[in-house]
Amino acid sequence: MDHQELGRRFSEAEQLVQVLREKGEALHFRELIAEVLKKKGHEDPSNDVRAVARLYTQMNLDMRFVFLGDGLWGLRNWSEKGVGLSLLNKDYDDDNDSGDDEDYQERENHYSRNRDED
Protein backbone atom coordinates (compact mmCIF):
# COMPACT_ATOMS: atom_id res chain seq x y z
CA MET A 1 0.00 0.00 0.00
CA ASP A 2 1.54 3.32 -1.03
CA HIS A 3 1.36 6.62 0.89
CA GLN A 4 -1.42 7.98 -1.33
CA GLU A 5 -3.58 4.90 -0.65
CA LEU A 6 -2.85 5.12 3.09
CA GLY A 7 -3.71 8.83 3.14
CA ARG A 8 -6.94 8.27 1.26
CA ARG A 9 -8.06 5.57 3.66
CA PHE A 10 -7.13 7.69 6.65
CA SER A 11 -9.12 10.60 5.27
CA GLU A 12 -12.11 8.33 4.56
CA ALA A 13 -12.10 7.14 8.17
CA GLU A 14 -11.87 10.74 9.34
CA GLN A 15 -14.78 11.62 7.06
CA LEU A 16 -16.86 8.83 8.60
CA VAL A 17 -16.15 10.27 12.05
CA GLN A 18 -16.95 13.79 10.84
CA VAL A 19 -20.34 12.75 9.40
CA LEU A 20 -21.32 11.06 12.66
CA ARG A 21 -20.24 14.10 14.68
CA GLU A 22 -22.21 16.43 12.40
CA LYS A 23 -25.36 14.29 12.68
CA GLY A 24 -24.89 13.83 16.41
CA GLU A 25 -26.60 10.44 16.38
CA ALA A 26 -26.07 6.89 15.20
CA LEU A 27 -26.64 6.24 11.51
CA HIS A 28 -27.35 3.16 9.46
CA PHE A 29 -24.12 2.10 7.78
CA ARG A 30 -25.60 2.59 4.29
CA GLU A 31 -26.56 6.19 5.05
CA LEU A 32 -23.22 6.91 6.72
CA ILE A 33 -21.17 5.47 3.87
CA ALA A 34 -23.36 7.17 1.25
CA GLU A 35 -22.72 10.55 2.92
CA VAL A 36 -18.95 10.06 2.76
CA LEU A 37 -19.01 8.85 -0.83
CA LYS A 38 -21.20 11.80 -1.88
CA LYS A 39 -18.66 14.16 -0.33
CA LYS A 40 -16.00 12.44 -2.41
CA GLY A 41 -18.00 13.07 -5.59
CA HIS A 42 -19.71 9.72 -6.16
CA GLU A 43 -23.00 10.26 -7.97
CA ASP A 44 -24.59 6.95 -6.92
CA PRO A 45 -22.69 5.61 -3.90
CA SER A 46 -24.73 2.41 -3.66
CA ASN A 47 -23.35 1.25 -7.03
CA ASP A 48 -19.71 1.41 -5.93
CA VAL A 49 -19.63 -1.92 -4.13
CA ARG A 50 -15.87 -1.87 -3.56
CA ALA A 51 -15.97 1.57 -1.95
CA VAL A 52 -18.87 0.54 0.29
CA ALA A 53 -17.04 -2.64 1.32
CA ARG A 54 -13.81 -0.72 1.95
CA LEU A 55 -15.52 1.86 4.18
CA TYR A 56 -17.52 -0.77 6.04
CA THR A 57 -14.31 -2.71 6.72
CA GLN A 58 -12.65 0.45 8.01
CA MET A 59 -15.54 1.02 10.43
CA ASN A 60 -15.16 -2.54 11.72
CA LEU A 61 -11.42 -2.20 12.24
CA ASP A 62 -11.34 1.34 13.63
CA MET A 63 -11.91 1.39 17.39
CA ARG A 64 -13.56 4.81 17.22
CA PHE A 65 -16.71 3.23 15.80
CA VAL A 66 -19.17 1.04 17.64
CA PHE A 67 -21.87 -1.20 16.17
CA LEU A 68 -25.19 -0.66 17.94
CA GLY A 69 -27.27 -3.31 16.20
CA ASP A 70 -29.77 -3.18 13.32
CA GLY A 71 -27.11 -1.72 11.03
CA LEU A 72 -26.61 1.37 13.22
CA TRP A 73 -23.14 2.72 13.90
CA GLY A 74 -22.03 5.40 16.31
CA LEU A 75 -18.87 6.70 17.91
CA ARG A 76 -17.42 4.78 20.82
CA ASN A 77 -16.90 7.93 22.87
CA TRP A 78 -20.69 8.52 22.82
CA SER A 79 -21.35 5.42 24.93
CA GLU A 80 -21.74 5.62 28.67
CA LYS A 81 -18.48 5.37 30.54
CA GLY A 82 -18.07 3.19 33.58
CA VAL A 83 -20.98 0.83 32.91
CA GLY A 84 -18.69 -2.18 32.71
CA LEU A 85 -16.90 -1.26 35.91
CA SER A 86 -20.13 -0.76 37.81
CA LEU A 87 -21.27 -4.24 36.77
CA LEU A 88 -18.01 -5.75 37.94
CA ASN A 89 -18.61 -4.46 41.47
CA LYS A 90 -22.00 -6.19 41.81
CA ASP A 91 -22.33 -9.27 43.99
CA TYR A 92 -23.90 -12.41 42.58
CA ASP A 93 -26.45 -14.13 44.79
CA ASP A 94 -27.22 -17.73 43.91
CA ASP A 95 -30.67 -18.24 45.41
CA ASN A 96 -31.32 -21.64 43.90
CA ASP A 97 -28.68 -23.38 46.08
CA SER A 98 -28.20 -25.97 43.37
CA GLY A 99 -25.22 -27.60 45.01
CA ASP A 100 -22.89 -26.84 42.13
CA ASP A 101 -19.92 -26.95 44.49
CA GLU A 102 -20.88 -30.46 45.58
CA ASP A 103 -21.30 -31.58 41.95
CA TYR A 104 -17.88 -30.19 41.12
CA GLN A 105 -16.27 -31.91 44.09
CA GLU A 106 -17.90 -35.22 43.16
CA ARG A 107 -16.61 -35.01 39.58
CA GLU A 108 -13.15 -34.04 40.82
CA ASN A 109 -13.05 -37.04 43.18
CA HIS A 110 -14.19 -39.36 40.39
CA TYR A 111 -11.51 -37.99 38.06
CA SER A 112 -8.82 -38.38 40.72
CA ARG A 113 -9.76 -42.01 41.37
CA ASN A 114 -9.69 -42.86 37.65
CA ARG A 115 -6.34 -41.16 37.21
CA ASP A 116 -4.84 -43.02 40.20
CA GLU A 117 -6.02 -46.38 38.82
CA ASP A 118 -4.13 -45.83 35.54
mmCIF file of C-alpha atoms in Angstrom:
data_model
loop_
_atom_site.group_PDB
_atom_site.id
_atom_site.type_symbol
_atom_site.label_atom_id
_atom_site.label_comp_id
_atom_site.label_asym_id
_atom_site.label_seq_id
_atom_site.Cartn_x
_atom_site.Cartn_y
_atom_site.Cartn_z
ATOM 1 C CA MET A 1 0.000 0.000 0.000
ATOM 2 C CA ASP A 2 1.537 3.316 -1.033
ATOM 3 C CA HIS A 3 1.355 6.621 0.886
ATOM 4 C CA GLN A 4 -1.423 7.984 -1.328
ATOM 5 C CA GLU A 5 -3.584 4.904 -0.646
ATOM 6 C CA LEU A 6 -2.853 5.120 3.092
ATOM 7 C CA GLY A 7 -3.706 8.833 3.144
ATOM 8 C CA ARG A 8 -6.943 8.266 1.255
ATOM 9 C CA ARG A 9 -8.061 5.574 3.664
ATOM 10 C CA PHE A 10 -7.132 7.691 6.655
ATOM 11 C CA SER A 11 -9.119 10.602 5.271
ATOM 12 C CA GLU A 12 -12.109 8.333 4.556
ATOM 13 C CA ALA A 13 -12.105 7.138 8.165
ATOM 14 C CA GLU A 14 -11.866 10.740 9.335
ATOM 15 C CA GLN A 15 -14.776 11.623 7.057
ATOM 16 C CA LEU A 16 -16.865 8.832 8.596
ATOM 17 C CA VAL A 17 -16.147 10.266 12.047
ATOM 18 C CA GLN A 18 -16.947 13.785 10.838
ATOM 19 C CA VAL A 19 -20.340 12.755 9.403
ATOM 20 C CA LEU A 20 -21.322 11.055 12.661
ATOM 21 C CA ARG A 21 -20.241 14.096 14.677
ATOM 22 C CA GLU A 22 -22.211 16.432 12.402
ATOM 23 C CA LYS A 23 -25.363 14.293 12.677
ATOM 24 C CA GLY A 24 -24.895 13.828 16.410
ATOM 25 C CA GLU A 25 -26.602 10.439 16.381
ATOM 26 C CA ALA A 26 -26.067 6.894 15.198
ATOM 27 C CA LEU A 27 -26.641 6.243 11.511
ATOM 28 C CA HIS A 28 -27.349 3.163 9.457
ATOM 29 C CA PHE A 29 -24.122 2.104 7.775
ATOM 30 C CA ARG A 30 -25.598 2.591 4.293
ATOM 31 C CA GLU A 31 -26.555 6.190 5.052
ATOM 32 C CA LEU A 32 -23.215 6.913 6.721
ATOM 33 C CA ILE A 33 -21.172 5.473 3.867
ATOM 34 C CA ALA A 34 -23.362 7.169 1.249
ATOM 35 C CA GLU A 35 -22.719 10.547 2.917
ATOM 36 C CA VAL A 36 -18.951 10.063 2.758
ATOM 37 C CA LEU A 37 -19.008 8.848 -0.832
ATOM 38 C CA LYS A 38 -21.197 11.795 -1.880
ATOM 39 C CA LYS A 39 -18.660 14.164 -0.325
ATOM 40 C CA LYS A 40 -16.002 12.442 -2.410
ATOM 41 C CA GLY A 41 -18.002 13.066 -5.587
ATOM 42 C CA HIS A 42 -19.707 9.717 -6.157
ATOM 43 C CA GLU A 43 -23.003 10.263 -7.967
ATOM 44 C CA ASP A 44 -24.590 6.950 -6.918
ATOM 45 C CA PRO A 45 -22.695 5.612 -3.899
ATOM 46 C CA SER A 46 -24.732 2.408 -3.661
ATOM 47 C CA ASN A 47 -23.350 1.246 -7.027
ATOM 48 C CA ASP A 48 -19.709 1.411 -5.925
ATOM 49 C CA VAL A 49 -19.626 -1.923 -4.133
ATOM 50 C CA ARG A 50 -15.871 -1.869 -3.561
ATOM 51 C CA ALA A 51 -15.969 1.573 -1.951
ATOM 52 C CA VAL A 52 -18.873 0.542 0.290
ATOM 53 C CA ALA A 53 -17.040 -2.637 1.321
ATOM 54 C CA ARG A 54 -13.813 -0.717 1.950
ATOM 55 C CA LEU A 55 -15.521 1.862 4.183
ATOM 56 C CA TYR A 56 -17.522 -0.771 6.043
ATOM 57 C CA THR A 57 -14.315 -2.708 6.716
ATOM 58 C CA GLN A 58 -12.653 0.449 8.008
ATOM 59 C CA MET A 59 -15.539 1.017 10.427
ATOM 60 C CA ASN A 60 -15.161 -2.538 11.723
ATOM 61 C CA LEU A 61 -11.418 -2.199 12.236
ATOM 62 C CA ASP A 62 -11.338 1.342 13.632
ATOM 63 C CA MET A 63 -11.912 1.392 17.393
ATOM 64 C CA ARG A 64 -13.560 4.813 17.223
ATOM 65 C CA PHE A 65 -16.710 3.231 15.801
ATOM 66 C CA VAL A 66 -19.174 1.040 17.641
ATOM 67 C CA PHE A 67 -21.873 -1.202 16.168
ATOM 68 C CA LEU A 68 -25.191 -0.663 17.945
ATOM 69 C CA GLY A 69 -27.274 -3.306 16.197
ATOM 70 C CA ASP A 70 -29.774 -3.176 13.323
ATOM 71 C CA GLY A 71 -27.107 -1.724 11.032
ATOM 72 C CA LEU A 72 -26.607 1.366 13.217
ATOM 73 C CA TRP A 73 -23.139 2.716 13.904
ATOM 74 C CA GLY A 74 -22.025 5.404 16.312
ATOM 75 C CA LEU A 75 -18.874 6.697 17.907
ATOM 76 C CA ARG A 76 -17.424 4.776 20.820
ATOM 77 C CA ASN A 77 -16.900 7.933 22.875
ATOM 78 C CA TRP A 78 -20.686 8.521 22.825
ATOM 79 C CA SER A 79 -21.353 5.420 24.931
ATOM 80 C CA GLU A 80 -21.736 5.621 28.671
ATOM 81 C CA LYS A 81 -18.482 5.374 30.542
ATOM 82 C CA GLY A 82 -18.074 3.190 33.578
ATOM 83 C CA VAL A 83 -20.977 0.834 32.914
ATOM 84 C CA GLY A 84 -18.685 -2.181 32.711
ATOM 85 C CA LEU A 85 -16.897 -1.258 35.909
ATOM 86 C CA SER A 86 -20.132 -0.759 37.813
ATOM 87 C CA LEU A 87 -21.274 -4.237 36.767
ATOM 88 C CA LEU A 88 -18.006 -5.752 37.945
ATOM 89 C CA ASN A 89 -18.608 -4.464 41.470
ATOM 90 C CA LYS A 90 -22.002 -6.192 41.806
ATOM 91 C CA ASP A 91 -22.326 -9.275 43.986
ATOM 92 C CA TYR A 92 -23.903 -12.412 42.578
ATOM 93 C CA ASP A 93 -26.449 -14.127 44.786
ATOM 94 C CA ASP A 94 -27.225 -17.729 43.906
ATOM 95 C CA ASP A 95 -30.673 -18.238 45.408
ATOM 96 C CA ASN A 96 -31.318 -21.642 43.901
ATOM 97 C CA ASP A 97 -28.684 -23.379 46.075
ATOM 98 C CA SER A 98 -28.199 -25.970 43.366
ATOM 99 C CA GLY A 99 -25.224 -27.602 45.013
ATOM 100 C CA ASP A 100 -22.892 -26.840 42.126
ATOM 101 C CA ASP A 101 -19.916 -26.955 44.486
ATOM 102 C CA GLU A 102 -20.880 -30.462 45.579
ATOM 103 C CA ASP A 103 -21.296 -31.579 41.954
ATOM 104 C CA TYR A 104 -17.877 -30.191 41.118
ATOM 105 C CA GLN A 105 -16.272 -31.909 44.095
ATOM 106 C CA GLU A 106 -17.905 -35.217 43.165
ATOM 107 C CA ARG A 107 -16.607 -35.007 39.579
ATOM 108 C CA GLU A 108 -13.150 -34.039 40.822
ATOM 109 C CA ASN A 109 -13.051 -37.040 43.177
ATOM 110 C CA HIS A 110 -14.190 -39.359 40.387
ATOM 111 C CA TYR A 111 -11.506 -37.992 38.061
ATOM 112 C CA SER A 112 -8.817 -38.376 40.718
ATOM 113 C CA ARG A 113 -9.765 -42.009 41.370
ATOM 114 C CA ASN A 114 -9.694 -42.864 37.654
ATOM 115 C CA ARG A 115 -6.344 -41.160 37.213
ATOM 116 C CA ASP A 116 -4.837 -43.018 40.196
ATOM 117 C CA GLU A 117 -6.016 -46.375 38.816
ATOM 118 C CA ASP A 118 -4.129 -45.833 35.542
#
